[in-house]
Short mmCIF file of C-alpha atoms in Angstrom, two decimals:
data_model
loop_
_atom_site.label_atom_id
_atom_site.label_comp_id
_atom_site.label_asym_id
_atom_site.label_seq_id
_atom_site.Cartn_x
_atom_site.Cartn_y
_atom_site.Cartn_z
CA GLU A 1 107.04 289.74 -22.29
CA LYS A 2 107.86 290.91 -18.74
CA LEU A 3 106.28 294.29 -19.49
CA ARG A 4 103.15 292.84 -21.06
CA SER A 5 102.63 290.27 -18.29
CA SER A 6 102.79 293.05 -15.68
CA GLY A 7 100.32 295.20 -17.61
CA LEU A 8 102.83 297.83 -18.74
CA ARG A 9 102.86 299.07 -22.33
CA PRO A 10 106.19 298.11 -23.97
CA THR A 11 107.48 301.50 -25.18
CA LYS A 12 110.99 301.77 -26.65
CA GLN A 13 112.31 303.39 -23.47
CA ARG A 14 110.69 300.81 -21.17
CA ILE A 15 112.06 297.97 -23.29
CA LYS A 16 115.57 299.46 -23.13
CA ILE A 17 115.39 299.90 -19.35
CA CYS A 18 113.77 296.48 -18.86
CA LYS A 19 116.47 294.72 -20.89
CA TYR A 20 119.22 296.33 -18.85
CA LEU A 21 117.57 295.57 -15.50
CA PHE A 22 116.26 292.07 -16.06
CA ASP A 23 118.35 290.39 -18.78
CA LYS A 24 121.03 289.43 -16.24
CA GLU A 25 121.70 286.27 -14.28
CA GLU A 26 122.62 288.15 -11.09
CA THR A 27 120.40 290.62 -9.26
CA PHE A 28 121.88 294.01 -8.45
CA HIS A 29 121.32 297.39 -6.80
CA PHE A 30 121.25 300.79 -8.48
CA THR A 31 120.30 304.42 -8.03
CA ILE A 32 118.36 306.40 -10.62
CA ASN A 33 121.55 308.31 -11.52
CA ASP A 34 123.51 305.06 -11.89
CA LEU A 35 120.86 303.76 -14.27
CA LYS A 36 120.74 307.00 -16.26
CA ASN A 37 124.53 307.03 -16.74
CA ILE A 38 124.65 303.36 -17.74
CA LEU A 39 121.79 303.71 -20.25
CA ILE A 40 123.40 306.76 -21.88
CA ARG A 41 126.80 305.04 -22.02
CA LYS A 42 125.37 301.84 -23.51
CA SER A 43 123.20 303.45 -26.17
CA ASN A 44 124.97 306.77 -26.82
CA LYS A 45 121.49 308.33 -26.78
CA LYS A 46 119.94 310.63 -24.24
CA ILE A 47 117.06 309.40 -22.17
CA SER A 48 115.19 311.80 -19.96
CA LEU A 49 115.52 311.52 -16.23
CA ALA A 50 111.72 311.80 -15.96
CA THR A 51 111.32 308.74 -18.21
CA ILE A 52 113.72 306.77 -16.01
CA TYR A 53 111.96 307.86 -12.80
CA ASN A 54 108.54 307.04 -14.23
CA THR A 55 109.64 303.66 -15.58
CA VAL A 56 111.41 302.61 -12.38
CA GLY A 57 108.38 303.80 -10.41
CA ALA A 58 106.06 301.72 -12.60
CA PHE A 59 108.33 298.66 -12.24
CA LYS A 60 108.37 299.14 -8.46
CA LYS A 61 104.58 299.51 -8.32
CA LYS A 62 104.19 296.24 -10.28
CA GLY A 63 106.54 294.44 -7.86
CA LEU A 64 109.42 294.06 -10.33
CA LEU A 65 111.79 296.19 -8.21
CA LYS A 66 112.26 296.81 -4.50
CA GLU A 67 113.18 300.25 -3.16
CA ILE A 68 115.67 300.52 -0.30
CA LEU A 69 115.71 303.86 1.52
CA ILE A 70 119.17 304.59 2.91
CA ASP A 71 118.39 308.02 4.29
CA SER A 72 116.28 311.04 3.34
CA ASP A 73 118.58 311.82 0.38
CA SER A 74 119.47 308.34 -0.89
CA ASN A 75 117.42 305.50 -2.21
CA TYR A 76 118.48 302.43 -4.12
CA PHE A 77 116.52 299.94 -6.14
CA ASP A 78 117.03 296.19 -6.07
CA THR A 79 116.20 293.71 -8.83
CA ASN A 80 115.97 291.03 -6.11
CA VAL A 81 112.43 291.43 -4.80
CA THR A 82 112.56 288.53 -2.32
CA ASN A 83 112.66 289.26 1.43
CA HIS A 84 116.29 289.84 2.39
CA HIS A 85 118.48 292.29 4.28
CA HIS A 86 121.35 294.61 3.30
CA PHE A 87 124.70 295.98 4.34
CA PHE A 88 125.29 299.57 3.21
CA ASN A 89 128.94 300.64 3.02
CA GLU A 90 128.92 304.36 3.83
CA ASN A 91 132.48 304.78 2.50
CA THR A 92 131.76 303.40 -0.97
CA ASN A 93 127.95 303.81 -1.15
CA GLU A 94 127.75 300.11 -1.99
CA LEU A 95 124.64 298.11 -1.09
CA ILE A 96 125.33 294.41 -0.42
CA ASP A 97 122.74 291.65 -0.01
CA LEU A 98 122.54 289.95 3.36
CA LYS A 99 120.59 286.67 3.47
CA ASP A 100 117.80 286.06 5.96
CA SER A 101 119.89 283.20 7.36
CA ASP A 102 122.67 285.71 8.19
CA VAL A 103 120.35 287.54 10.62
CA GLY A 104 119.03 285.98 13.81
CA ASP A 105 115.45 286.12 15.00
CA ILE A 106 114.09 289.63 15.34
CA ASN A 107 111.61 290.15 18.14
CA ILE A 108 109.32 293.13 17.56
CA LYS A 109 107.63 293.85 20.89
CA LYS A 110 105.48 296.81 19.88
CA LYS A 111 102.10 296.16 18.27
CA ILE A 112 100.07 298.69 16.32
CA PRO A 113 96.32 298.10 16.69
CA GLY A 114 94.67 297.01 13.45
CA LYS A 115 98.02 296.42 11.71
CA LYS A 116 100.17 293.36 11.13
CA ILE A 117 103.82 293.12 10.15
CA LYS A 118 104.17 292.47 6.43
CA SER A 119 107.95 292.08 6.41
CA ILE A 120 111.07 293.00 8.32
CA GLU A 121 114.10 294.23 6.45
CA VAL A 122 117.34 295.04 8.21
CA LEU A 123 119.72 297.68 6.86
CA VAL A 124 123.16 297.44 8.47
CA LYS A 125 125.31 300.51 7.80
CA ILE A 126 129.06 299.86 7.85
CA VAL A 127 132.16 302.07 7.60
CA LYS A 128 135.84 301.37 7.18
#
């Protein structure tokens, strides 16, 4: 139903990925490689990396996932698409939600002509 309501055709691969991502009570973070390994382990069947990339990209485009860029080599996806912030533990590569209420007011002084701020998301990198 989630696929159909977002306008995505419910293929077998999309259904499998959708069930894993959205049939949970808690939201979570993942990388493409994390998702690939989990899907293979759960189904004992191969699923192409291209299929996973394309499906996650389609889910992101439809607003079902949020992408968090850690650096030029690392990006995570979040099943929680509400506005919120994150801690990133550089020792464990763990991404942890940080509520808006945990961050004080952010004052952006620079303006870009013809543009308005859509959202502000803070990424706090931590180490041991």
